[in-house]
Short mmCIF file of N, CA and C in Angstrom, two decimals:
data_model
loop_
_atom_site.label_atom_id
_atom_site.label_comp_id
_atom_site.label_asym_id
_atom_site.label_seq_id
_atom_site.Cartn_x
_atom_site.Cartn_y
_atom_site.Cartn_z
N MET I 2 -29.64 -19.24 15.85
CA MET I 2 -29.33 -18.07 15.04
C MET I 2 -27.85 -18.09 14.73
N ALA I 3 -27.55 -17.89 13.44
CA ALA I 3 -26.10 -17.89 12.95
C ALA I 3 -25.41 -16.72 13.48
N ASP I 4 -24.12 -16.84 13.68
CA ASP I 4 -23.19 -15.73 14.12
C ASP I 4 -22.73 -14.99 12.84
N LEU I 5 -23.31 -13.91 12.52
CA LEU I 5 -22.99 -13.09 11.27
C LEU I 5 -21.81 -12.25 11.58
N CYS I 6 -21.41 -12.04 12.85
CA CYS I 6 -20.36 -10.99 13.14
C CYS I 6 -18.98 -11.66 12.85
N ASN I 7 -18.78 -12.86 12.97
CA ASN I 7 -17.56 -13.52 12.82
C ASN I 7 -17.38 -14.31 11.51
N ARG I 8 -17.87 -13.75 10.34
CA ARG I 8 -17.79 -14.44 9.15
C ARG I 8 -17.09 -13.58 8.07
N LEU I 9 -16.33 -14.15 7.15
CA LEU I 9 -15.79 -13.57 6.01
C LEU I 9 -16.92 -13.29 5.03
N SER I 10 -16.96 -12.08 4.43
CA SER I 10 -18.11 -11.76 3.55
C SER I 10 -17.83 -11.60 2.08
N ALA I 11 -16.59 -11.67 1.63
CA ALA I 11 -16.18 -11.47 0.25
C ALA I 11 -14.84 -12.21 0.05
N ASN I 12 -14.52 -12.37 -1.25
CA ASN I 12 -13.27 -12.99 -1.64
C ASN I 12 -12.09 -12.04 -1.28
N ILE I 13 -11.01 -12.65 -1.08
CA ILE I 13 -9.73 -11.80 -0.80
C ILE I 13 -8.83 -12.16 -2.09
N SER I 14 -8.87 -11.32 -3.07
CA SER I 14 -8.37 -11.69 -4.34
C SER I 14 -6.95 -10.90 -4.50
N TYR I 15 -6.21 -11.32 -5.46
CA TYR I 15 -4.87 -10.75 -5.80
C TYR I 15 -5.08 -9.99 -7.04
N ASP I 16 -4.84 -8.77 -7.08
CA ASP I 16 -5.02 -7.89 -8.27
C ASP I 16 -3.74 -7.16 -8.47
N CYS I 17 -3.06 -7.45 -9.62
CA CYS I 17 -1.62 -6.90 -9.76
C CYS I 17 -1.83 -5.64 -10.64
N THR I 18 -2.96 -5.18 -10.96
CA THR I 18 -3.01 -3.89 -11.69
C THR I 18 -2.49 -2.74 -10.88
N THR I 19 -1.92 -1.76 -11.59
CA THR I 19 -1.33 -0.63 -10.82
C THR I 19 -2.27 0.04 -9.75
N ALA I 20 -3.45 0.19 -10.11
CA ALA I 20 -4.37 0.85 -9.19
C ALA I 20 -4.67 0.06 -7.85
N HIS I 21 -4.55 -1.22 -7.95
CA HIS I 21 -4.94 -2.03 -6.82
C HIS I 21 -3.77 -2.78 -6.08
N ARG I 22 -2.52 -2.75 -6.68
CA ARG I 22 -1.37 -3.34 -6.04
C ARG I 22 -0.87 -2.55 -4.95
N ALA I 23 -0.60 -3.17 -3.86
CA ALA I 23 -0.13 -2.53 -2.61
C ALA I 23 1.22 -1.78 -2.83
N ILE I 24 1.37 -0.60 -2.20
CA ILE I 24 2.54 0.17 -2.42
C ILE I 24 2.89 0.61 -0.90
N GLY I 25 4.16 0.35 -0.50
CA GLY I 25 4.51 0.78 0.77
C GLY I 25 4.89 2.16 0.93
N GLY I 26 4.81 2.73 2.05
CA GLY I 26 5.34 4.13 2.32
C GLY I 26 4.30 5.24 2.38
N LEU I 27 4.63 6.26 3.01
CA LEU I 27 3.79 7.46 3.08
C LEU I 27 4.18 8.42 2.04
N ASP I 28 3.30 9.32 1.59
CA ASP I 28 3.47 10.25 0.52
C ASP I 28 3.54 11.57 1.01
N GLY I 29 4.31 12.44 0.45
CA GLY I 29 4.26 13.84 0.70
C GLY I 29 5.13 14.28 1.89
N GLY I 30 5.73 13.48 2.69
CA GLY I 30 6.51 13.91 3.74
C GLY I 30 5.84 14.59 4.88
N LYS I 31 4.63 14.41 4.96
CA LYS I 31 3.93 15.15 6.05
C LYS I 31 2.68 14.40 6.45
N ALA I 32 2.12 14.63 7.61
CA ALA I 32 0.85 14.06 8.05
C ALA I 32 0.14 15.25 8.85
N VAL I 33 -1.04 15.01 9.22
CA VAL I 33 -1.81 15.93 9.96
C VAL I 33 -2.22 15.27 11.25
N LEU I 34 -1.68 15.89 12.40
CA LEU I 34 -2.10 15.48 13.74
C LEU I 34 -3.22 16.39 14.22
N ILE I 35 -4.32 15.77 14.68
CA ILE I 35 -5.47 16.47 15.18
C ILE I 35 -5.68 16.17 16.68
N ASN I 36 -5.88 17.16 17.49
CA ASN I 36 -6.17 16.89 18.87
C ASN I 36 -7.53 16.18 18.86
N LYS I 37 -7.66 15.04 19.42
CA LYS I 37 -8.96 14.31 19.38
C LYS I 37 -10.07 15.07 19.93
N SER I 38 -9.86 15.87 20.90
CA SER I 38 -10.97 16.75 21.48
C SER I 38 -11.42 17.79 20.61
N ASP I 39 -10.73 18.04 19.52
CA ASP I 39 -11.11 19.08 18.51
C ASP I 39 -12.02 18.59 17.45
N ILE I 40 -12.17 17.23 17.39
CA ILE I 40 -13.02 16.69 16.35
C ILE I 40 -14.52 16.76 16.71
N ASP I 41 -15.39 17.23 15.74
CA ASP I 41 -16.84 17.34 15.96
C ASP I 41 -17.35 15.90 15.65
N LEU I 42 -17.64 15.19 16.74
CA LEU I 42 -18.09 13.84 16.65
C LEU I 42 -19.51 13.79 16.11
N THR I 43 -20.29 14.82 16.30
CA THR I 43 -21.64 14.80 15.82
C THR I 43 -21.66 14.92 14.32
N ALA I 44 -20.62 15.41 13.62
CA ALA I 44 -20.57 15.48 12.23
C ALA I 44 -20.01 14.26 11.53
N LEU I 45 -19.08 13.60 12.23
CA LEU I 45 -18.29 12.45 11.78
C LEU I 45 -19.21 11.38 11.40
N THR I 46 -19.03 10.76 10.14
CA THR I 46 -19.74 9.58 9.80
C THR I 46 -18.77 8.57 9.33
N GLN I 47 -19.25 7.31 9.55
CA GLN I 47 -18.37 6.15 9.19
C GLN I 47 -19.19 5.08 8.60
N SER I 48 -18.81 4.63 7.50
CA SER I 48 -19.43 3.40 6.79
C SER I 48 -18.36 2.36 6.63
N GLY I 49 -18.38 1.31 7.50
CA GLY I 49 -17.36 0.36 7.51
C GLY I 49 -16.11 1.05 7.80
N ALA I 50 -15.04 0.80 7.00
CA ALA I 50 -13.72 1.36 7.24
C ALA I 50 -13.54 2.75 6.73
N THR I 51 -14.53 3.32 6.01
CA THR I 51 -14.48 4.61 5.34
C THR I 51 -15.00 5.77 6.32
N VAL I 52 -14.25 6.83 6.52
CA VAL I 52 -14.64 7.91 7.46
C VAL I 52 -14.87 9.06 6.47
N THR I 53 -16.02 9.81 6.75
CA THR I 53 -16.28 11.00 5.93
C THR I 53 -16.71 12.03 7.00
N ASN I 54 -16.86 13.33 6.47
CA ASN I 54 -17.31 14.39 7.38
C ASN I 54 -16.35 14.59 8.51
N LEU I 55 -15.10 14.37 8.34
CA LEU I 55 -14.07 14.63 9.39
C LEU I 55 -14.04 16.20 9.57
N THR I 56 -14.71 16.63 10.62
CA THR I 56 -14.82 18.11 10.70
C THR I 56 -14.37 18.49 12.09
N LEU I 57 -13.71 19.63 12.14
CA LEU I 57 -13.24 20.04 13.49
C LEU I 57 -14.09 21.15 14.00
N LYS I 58 -14.11 21.17 15.32
CA LYS I 58 -14.93 22.21 15.98
C LYS I 58 -14.57 23.70 15.53
N SER I 59 -15.32 24.60 15.64
CA SER I 59 -15.12 25.96 15.25
C SER I 59 -13.88 26.45 15.91
N GLY I 60 -12.90 27.11 15.05
CA GLY I 60 -11.68 27.63 15.57
C GLY I 60 -10.58 26.63 15.77
N SER I 61 -10.81 25.42 15.52
CA SER I 61 -9.79 24.34 15.63
C SER I 61 -9.13 24.07 14.36
N LYS I 62 -8.03 23.40 14.40
CA LYS I 62 -7.28 22.96 13.19
C LYS I 62 -6.40 21.80 13.53
N GLY I 63 -5.98 21.08 12.52
CA GLY I 63 -4.95 20.04 12.62
C GLY I 63 -3.57 20.71 12.60
N TYR I 64 -2.58 19.99 12.87
CA TYR I 64 -1.20 20.44 12.89
C TYR I 64 -0.37 19.54 11.94
N GLU I 65 0.39 20.16 11.06
CA GLU I 65 1.22 19.44 10.14
C GLU I 65 2.56 18.95 10.89
N ILE I 66 2.87 17.72 10.60
CA ILE I 66 4.14 17.25 11.18
C ILE I 66 4.86 16.70 9.89
N GLY I 67 6.12 17.21 9.70
CA GLY I 67 6.87 16.83 8.46
C GLY I 67 8.04 15.99 8.77
N TRP I 68 8.53 15.41 7.73
CA TRP I 68 9.74 14.48 7.79
C TRP I 68 10.37 14.41 6.49
N ILE I 69 11.58 13.82 6.42
CA ILE I 69 12.29 13.65 5.21
C ILE I 69 12.49 12.15 5.02
N LYS I 70 12.85 11.78 3.86
CA LYS I 70 13.09 10.29 3.48
C LYS I 70 11.95 9.45 4.02
N GLN I 71 12.33 8.41 4.72
CA GLN I 71 11.20 7.50 5.29
C GLN I 71 11.08 7.55 6.78
N LEU I 72 11.33 8.83 7.30
CA LEU I 72 11.39 8.98 8.80
C LEU I 72 10.02 9.19 9.46
N GLY I 73 9.00 9.02 8.69
CA GLY I 73 7.66 9.04 9.23
C GLY I 73 7.03 7.71 8.87
N ASN I 74 6.37 6.97 9.84
CA ASN I 74 5.94 5.62 9.62
C ASN I 74 4.70 5.29 10.37
N THR I 75 3.78 4.67 9.70
CA THR I 75 2.57 4.14 10.44
C THR I 75 2.63 2.66 10.58
N ALA I 76 2.04 2.08 11.57
CA ALA I 76 2.03 0.66 11.70
C ALA I 76 0.68 0.21 12.43
N THR I 77 0.33 -1.01 12.15
CA THR I 77 -0.85 -1.65 12.85
C THR I 77 -0.53 -2.98 13.28
N GLU I 78 -1.02 -3.29 14.47
CA GLU I 78 -0.80 -4.66 15.00
C GLU I 78 -2.21 -5.19 15.54
N PHE I 79 -2.42 -6.51 15.15
CA PHE I 79 -3.67 -7.10 15.66
C PHE I 79 -3.54 -7.44 17.11
N SER I 80 -4.50 -7.30 17.97
CA SER I 80 -4.46 -7.53 19.32
C SER I 80 -5.61 -8.49 19.78
N VAL I 81 -5.37 -9.66 20.25
CA VAL I 81 -6.38 -10.55 20.68
C VAL I 81 -6.68 -10.17 22.16
N ASN I 82 -7.94 -9.80 22.40
CA ASN I 82 -8.51 -9.43 23.75
C ASN I 82 -9.63 -10.35 23.99
N ASP I 83 -9.92 -10.63 25.33
CA ASP I 83 -11.03 -11.32 25.74
C ASP I 83 -12.32 -10.64 25.30
N GLY I 84 -13.02 -11.19 24.37
CA GLY I 84 -14.32 -10.74 23.88
C GLY I 84 -14.26 -9.82 22.76
N LEU I 85 -13.26 -8.89 22.63
CA LEU I 85 -13.22 -7.95 21.52
C LEU I 85 -11.84 -7.80 21.10
N ASP I 86 -11.60 -8.32 19.90
CA ASP I 86 -10.20 -8.19 19.42
C ASP I 86 -10.18 -6.79 18.66
N THR I 87 -8.88 -6.16 18.70
CA THR I 87 -8.77 -4.84 18.15
C THR I 87 -7.49 -4.75 17.30
N PHE I 88 -7.29 -3.58 16.71
CA PHE I 88 -6.04 -3.28 16.01
C PHE I 88 -5.39 -2.03 16.68
N ASN I 89 -4.07 -2.22 17.05
CA ASN I 89 -3.46 -1.17 17.64
C ASN I 89 -2.71 -0.33 16.57
N HIS I 90 -2.89 0.97 16.59
CA HIS I 90 -2.28 1.81 15.58
C HIS I 90 -1.06 2.51 16.24
N SER I 91 -0.04 2.87 15.40
CA SER I 91 1.09 3.69 15.84
C SER I 91 1.57 4.48 14.78
N PHE I 92 2.21 5.61 15.09
CA PHE I 92 2.88 6.41 14.22
C PHE I 92 4.27 6.80 14.83
N ALA I 93 5.35 6.60 14.18
CA ALA I 93 6.67 6.97 14.57
C ALA I 93 7.28 8.07 13.78
N CYS I 94 7.83 9.05 14.42
CA CYS I 94 8.40 10.18 13.69
C CYS I 94 9.49 10.77 14.53
N ARG I 95 9.87 12.05 14.23
CA ARG I 95 10.82 12.67 15.09
C ARG I 95 10.56 14.21 15.07
N VAL I 96 10.98 14.88 16.17
CA VAL I 96 11.08 16.35 16.13
C VAL I 96 12.53 16.67 15.86
N PHE I 97 12.80 17.37 14.77
CA PHE I 97 14.18 17.48 14.26
C PHE I 97 14.87 18.63 15.02
N GLY I 98 14.16 19.64 15.54
CA GLY I 98 14.78 20.79 16.20
C GLY I 98 15.10 20.62 17.60
N GLN I 99 15.91 21.52 18.14
CA GLN I 99 16.26 21.56 19.55
C GLN I 99 16.04 22.88 20.24
N SER I 100 15.02 23.64 19.68
CA SER I 100 14.77 24.91 20.33
C SER I 100 13.78 24.84 21.50
N ALA I 101 13.53 25.95 22.10
CA ALA I 101 12.56 25.98 23.17
C ALA I 101 11.14 25.70 22.59
N THR I 102 10.86 26.11 21.44
CA THR I 102 9.55 25.84 20.75
C THR I 102 9.51 24.31 20.53
N ASP I 103 10.55 23.71 20.16
CA ASP I 103 10.55 22.25 19.88
C ASP I 103 10.30 21.51 21.19
N ALA I 104 10.87 22.02 22.35
CA ALA I 104 10.64 21.41 23.59
C ALA I 104 9.15 21.49 24.02
N GLU I 105 8.54 22.65 23.65
CA GLU I 105 7.06 22.84 23.93
C GLU I 105 6.23 21.82 23.19
N ARG I 106 6.53 21.56 21.90
CA ARG I 106 5.80 20.64 21.08
C ARG I 106 5.95 19.20 21.60
N ILE I 107 7.24 18.89 22.06
CA ILE I 107 7.43 17.51 22.56
C ILE I 107 6.66 17.32 23.89
N LYS I 108 6.59 18.36 24.72
CA LYS I 108 5.79 18.32 25.96
C LYS I 108 4.29 18.03 25.67
N GLU I 109 3.81 18.89 24.54
CA GLU I 109 2.39 18.74 24.17
C GLU I 109 2.11 17.37 23.61
N LEU I 110 3.05 16.74 22.86
CA LEU I 110 2.93 15.43 22.36
C LEU I 110 2.80 14.39 23.47
N SER I 111 3.59 14.62 24.56
CA SER I 111 3.59 13.67 25.65
C SER I 111 2.32 13.70 26.48
N SER I 112 1.51 14.73 26.40
CA SER I 112 0.31 14.68 27.25
C SER I 112 -0.92 14.75 26.45
N GLY I 113 -0.95 14.79 25.08
CA GLY I 113 -2.10 14.93 24.25
C GLY I 113 -2.67 13.59 23.88
N GLU I 114 -3.84 13.73 23.24
CA GLU I 114 -4.47 12.44 22.66
C GLU I 114 -4.84 12.91 21.22
N PHE I 115 -4.42 12.09 20.16
CA PHE I 115 -4.42 12.54 18.78
C PHE I 115 -5.09 11.53 17.89
N VAL I 116 -5.52 12.19 16.73
CA VAL I 116 -5.92 11.38 15.52
C VAL I 116 -4.90 11.79 14.49
N LEU I 117 -4.50 10.79 13.71
CA LEU I 117 -3.51 11.00 12.57
C LEU I 117 -4.18 10.76 11.29
N VAL I 118 -3.97 11.68 10.31
CA VAL I 118 -4.43 11.53 8.96
C VAL I 118 -3.19 11.73 8.07
N VAL I 119 -3.00 10.67 7.15
CA VAL I 119 -1.72 10.67 6.42
C VAL I 119 -2.06 10.26 4.97
N ALA I 120 -1.30 10.76 4.01
CA ALA I 120 -1.41 10.33 2.60
C ALA I 120 -0.42 9.15 2.40
N THR I 121 -0.95 8.10 1.82
CA THR I 121 -0.19 6.95 1.57
C THR I 121 0.22 6.90 0.12
N LYS I 122 1.27 6.22 -0.20
CA LYS I 122 1.70 6.00 -1.64
C LYS I 122 0.66 5.21 -2.37
N PHE I 123 -0.04 4.24 -1.68
CA PHE I 123 -1.19 3.59 -2.24
C PHE I 123 -2.30 4.45 -2.28
N ALA I 124 -2.94 4.69 -3.45
CA ALA I 124 -3.99 5.54 -3.62
C ALA I 124 -5.29 4.83 -4.09
N GLY I 125 -5.23 3.70 -4.73
CA GLY I 125 -6.41 3.02 -5.28
C GLY I 125 -6.88 3.73 -6.54
N ALA I 126 -7.94 3.16 -7.08
CA ALA I 126 -8.57 3.61 -8.29
C ALA I 126 -9.09 5.01 -8.03
N GLY I 127 -8.70 6.01 -8.82
CA GLY I 127 -9.30 7.38 -8.66
C GLY I 127 -8.71 8.02 -7.37
N ASN I 128 -7.63 7.54 -6.75
CA ASN I 128 -7.01 8.10 -5.59
C ASN I 128 -8.00 8.05 -4.38
N VAL I 129 -9.08 7.23 -4.39
CA VAL I 129 -10.00 7.34 -3.25
C VAL I 129 -9.57 6.71 -2.00
N ASP I 130 -8.46 5.90 -2.10
CA ASP I 130 -7.85 5.30 -0.91
C ASP I 130 -6.64 5.94 -0.36
N LYS I 131 -6.29 7.15 -0.81
CA LYS I 131 -5.03 7.81 -0.64
C LYS I 131 -4.80 8.23 0.86
N TYR I 132 -5.82 8.62 1.54
CA TYR I 132 -5.74 9.17 2.93
C TYR I 132 -6.24 8.13 3.94
N LYS I 133 -5.31 7.85 4.82
CA LYS I 133 -5.73 6.95 5.93
C LYS I 133 -5.77 7.66 7.33
N VAL I 134 -6.58 7.19 8.20
CA VAL I 134 -6.81 7.72 9.45
C VAL I 134 -6.53 6.66 10.46
N PHE I 135 -5.79 7.12 11.48
CA PHE I 135 -5.40 6.22 12.64
C PHE I 135 -5.82 6.89 13.91
N GLY I 136 -6.48 6.03 14.79
CA GLY I 136 -6.82 6.45 16.12
C GLY I 136 -8.20 7.15 16.19
N ILE I 137 -9.01 7.01 15.18
CA ILE I 137 -10.32 7.83 15.13
C ILE I 137 -11.21 7.40 16.28
N GLU I 138 -11.20 6.14 16.69
CA GLU I 138 -12.08 5.76 17.80
C GLU I 138 -11.58 6.17 19.16
N ASN I 139 -10.35 5.84 19.47
CA ASN I 139 -9.80 5.94 20.79
C ASN I 139 -8.63 6.82 20.92
N GLY I 140 -8.22 7.41 19.86
CA GLY I 140 -7.00 8.31 19.92
C GLY I 140 -5.69 7.52 20.13
N LEU I 141 -4.67 8.29 19.80
CA LEU I 141 -3.25 7.91 19.94
C LEU I 141 -2.57 8.78 21.04
N ARG I 142 -1.71 8.04 21.82
CA ARG I 142 -1.02 8.78 22.87
C ARG I 142 0.45 8.39 22.70
N MET I 143 1.35 9.33 23.23
CA MET I 143 2.80 9.04 23.13
C MET I 143 3.10 7.81 24.01
N SER I 144 3.80 6.86 23.28
CA SER I 144 4.18 5.54 24.11
C SER I 144 5.70 5.44 24.11
N GLU I 145 6.37 6.22 23.24
CA GLU I 145 7.88 6.12 23.31
C GLU I 145 8.46 7.51 22.98
N GLY I 146 9.57 7.83 23.61
CA GLY I 146 10.21 9.08 23.14
C GLY I 146 11.67 8.98 23.74
N SER I 147 12.64 9.48 22.94
CA SER I 147 13.98 9.57 23.38
C SER I 147 14.77 10.42 22.51
N ALA I 148 15.84 10.94 23.07
CA ALA I 148 16.84 11.75 22.29
C ALA I 148 18.17 11.49 22.94
N SER I 149 19.16 11.56 22.07
CA SER I 149 20.56 11.49 22.47
C SER I 149 21.45 12.39 21.64
N SER I 150 22.28 13.18 22.32
CA SER I 150 23.06 14.05 21.62
C SER I 150 24.08 13.52 20.65
N LEU I 151 24.27 12.12 20.81
CA LEU I 151 25.27 11.44 19.97
C LEU I 151 24.57 10.61 18.78
N GLU I 152 23.23 10.62 18.72
CA GLU I 152 22.49 9.84 17.79
C GLU I 152 21.51 10.72 17.04
N ASN I 153 21.10 10.39 15.78
CA ASN I 153 20.17 11.03 15.02
C ASN I 153 20.20 12.62 15.03
N ASP I 154 21.45 13.12 15.03
CA ASP I 154 21.65 14.51 15.12
C ASP I 154 20.93 15.26 16.29
N GLY I 155 20.75 14.44 17.39
CA GLY I 155 20.14 14.99 18.58
C GLY I 155 18.62 15.10 18.44
N SER I 156 17.98 14.66 17.40
CA SER I 156 16.52 14.81 17.29
C SER I 156 15.75 13.97 18.25
N PHE I 157 14.55 14.32 18.60
CA PHE I 157 13.79 13.57 19.45
C PHE I 157 12.80 12.55 18.78
N LEU I 158 13.15 11.23 18.94
CA LEU I 158 12.32 10.26 18.24
C LEU I 158 11.14 9.93 19.21
N PHE I 159 10.00 9.87 18.62
CA PHE I 159 8.85 9.46 19.40
C PHE I 159 7.94 8.57 18.59
N LYS I 160 6.99 7.97 19.34
CA LYS I 160 5.88 7.13 18.84
C LYS I 160 4.67 7.44 19.54
N ILE I 161 3.49 7.67 18.82
CA ILE I 161 2.32 7.72 19.47
C ILE I 161 1.49 6.47 18.97
N GLY I 162 0.73 5.99 19.90
CA GLY I 162 0.00 4.69 19.46
C GLY I 162 -1.26 4.54 20.39
N SER I 163 -1.93 3.45 20.00
CA SER I 163 -3.16 3.14 20.76
C SER I 163 -2.73 2.68 22.13
N VAL I 164 -3.63 3.09 23.16
CA VAL I 164 -3.37 2.71 24.49
C VAL I 164 -3.79 1.33 24.72
N GLU I 165 -3.01 0.53 25.53
CA GLU I 165 -3.38 -0.85 25.67
C GLU I 165 -4.77 -1.04 26.14
N ASN I 166 -5.45 -1.94 25.44
CA ASN I 166 -6.87 -2.39 25.69
C ASN I 166 -7.82 -1.32 25.17
N PHE I 167 -7.31 -0.29 24.38
CA PHE I 167 -8.21 0.67 23.69
C PHE I 167 -7.76 0.82 22.24
N GLY I 168 -7.85 -0.35 21.55
CA GLY I 168 -7.49 -0.36 20.10
C GLY I 168 -8.74 0.10 19.29
N GLU I 169 -8.53 -0.13 17.97
CA GLU I 169 -9.49 0.22 17.03
C GLU I 169 -10.18 -0.87 16.23
N THR I 170 -11.29 -0.66 15.64
CA THR I 170 -12.10 -1.74 14.99
C THR I 170 -11.40 -2.26 13.80
N TYR I 171 -10.77 -1.18 12.97
CA TYR I 171 -10.15 -1.47 11.63
C TYR I 171 -8.62 -1.37 11.75
N PRO I 172 -7.83 -2.02 10.90
CA PRO I 172 -6.48 -1.90 10.80
C PRO I 172 -6.00 -0.40 10.33
N PHE I 173 -6.91 0.26 9.71
CA PHE I 173 -6.71 1.69 9.37
C PHE I 173 -8.16 2.04 8.79
N ASN I 174 -8.45 3.28 8.78
CA ASN I 174 -9.61 3.84 8.22
C ASN I 174 -9.20 4.70 6.96
N VAL I 175 -10.03 4.60 5.98
CA VAL I 175 -9.78 5.38 4.76
C VAL I 175 -10.61 6.71 4.99
N TYR I 176 -10.01 7.74 4.71
CA TYR I 176 -10.65 9.13 4.82
C TYR I 176 -11.01 9.55 3.41
N LEU I 177 -12.38 9.79 3.11
CA LEU I 177 -12.85 10.12 1.79
C LEU I 177 -14.07 11.05 1.94
N GLU I 178 -13.87 12.20 1.46
CA GLU I 178 -15.01 13.28 1.49
C GLU I 178 -15.78 13.16 0.14
N GLY I 179 -16.06 11.98 -0.31
CA GLY I 179 -16.92 11.91 -1.60
C GLY I 179 -15.94 11.74 -2.82
N THR I 180 -14.95 12.64 -2.87
CA THR I 180 -14.01 12.68 -4.02
C THR I 180 -12.57 12.83 -3.50
N TYR I 181 -11.55 12.48 -4.23
CA TYR I 181 -10.17 12.57 -3.81
C TYR I 181 -9.93 14.08 -3.78
N ALA I 182 -10.45 14.98 -4.65
CA ALA I 182 -10.20 16.44 -4.69
C ALA I 182 -10.75 17.10 -3.38
N ALA I 183 -11.93 16.69 -2.96
CA ALA I 183 -12.51 17.20 -1.83
C ALA I 183 -11.67 16.78 -0.44
N SER I 184 -11.27 15.50 -0.45
CA SER I 184 -10.44 15.03 0.62
C SER I 184 -9.05 15.81 0.70
N LYS I 185 -8.41 15.98 -0.48
CA LYS I 185 -7.14 16.72 -0.52
C LYS I 185 -7.36 18.07 -0.11
N THR I 186 -8.42 18.75 -0.39
CA THR I 186 -8.59 20.19 0.05
C THR I 186 -8.70 20.30 1.58
N LYS I 187 -9.43 19.36 2.20
CA LYS I 187 -9.55 19.46 3.59
C LYS I 187 -8.21 19.09 4.29
N TYR I 188 -7.52 18.04 3.70
CA TYR I 188 -6.27 17.65 4.28
C TYR I 188 -5.26 18.76 4.14
N ASP I 189 -5.15 19.41 3.00
CA ASP I 189 -4.20 20.46 2.76
C ASP I 189 -4.42 21.71 3.70
N ALA I 190 -5.70 21.87 3.99
CA ALA I 190 -6.12 22.97 4.84
C ALA I 190 -6.05 22.62 6.33
N LEU I 191 -5.55 21.46 6.58
CA LEU I 191 -5.40 21.02 7.98
C LEU I 191 -6.77 20.88 8.69
N PHE I 192 -7.74 20.60 7.93
CA PHE I 192 -9.10 20.40 8.43
C PHE I 192 -9.63 21.55 9.25
N LEU I 193 -9.16 22.71 8.92
CA LEU I 193 -9.49 24.05 9.61
C LEU I 193 -10.96 24.08 9.88
N GLY I 194 -11.32 24.22 11.16
CA GLY I 194 -12.72 24.30 11.57
C GLY I 194 -13.30 25.72 11.18
N ALA I 195 -14.68 25.71 10.85
CA ALA I 195 -15.28 26.92 10.38
C ALA I 195 -15.29 27.99 11.50
#
């Protein structure tokens, strides 16, 4: 019997048209962080790398994290493991404030498990590839964090990422609720649960 799991199934072509050309960077200066435990996994559907029906449990919502310039960044790294190779996701950003409220958010980041949804500058034809999801299978946890009163205006730099040996199947997932408009509506509403 042929091994169909480890085979390339289509051409990898170069397309320089505007809709298909890769564009680096995140769009909008914000992302949505969702507590992984707040996702209604019974509603979630996935077809290949595309995620739909990203619904939160009743009364739950995602939380916006904002940044300026290019101070928010996603990354993916391929990881060779015995038996099951995976992709490790990460998101680097910062908490700009130094209030007691900011300290509370940093503490929550340090102990939580999250899924990240972000708008990318690359949107594809009809904007259907605009939103990317990181950590949908195994979540992201804080892997780095530091602050110095002499650097970065004292802001707290952090990274959340895949836990070692608990990576993801895809380098990223595309979030699409059928249309760009429907996806944007849920994203802008922070995926507010009914």
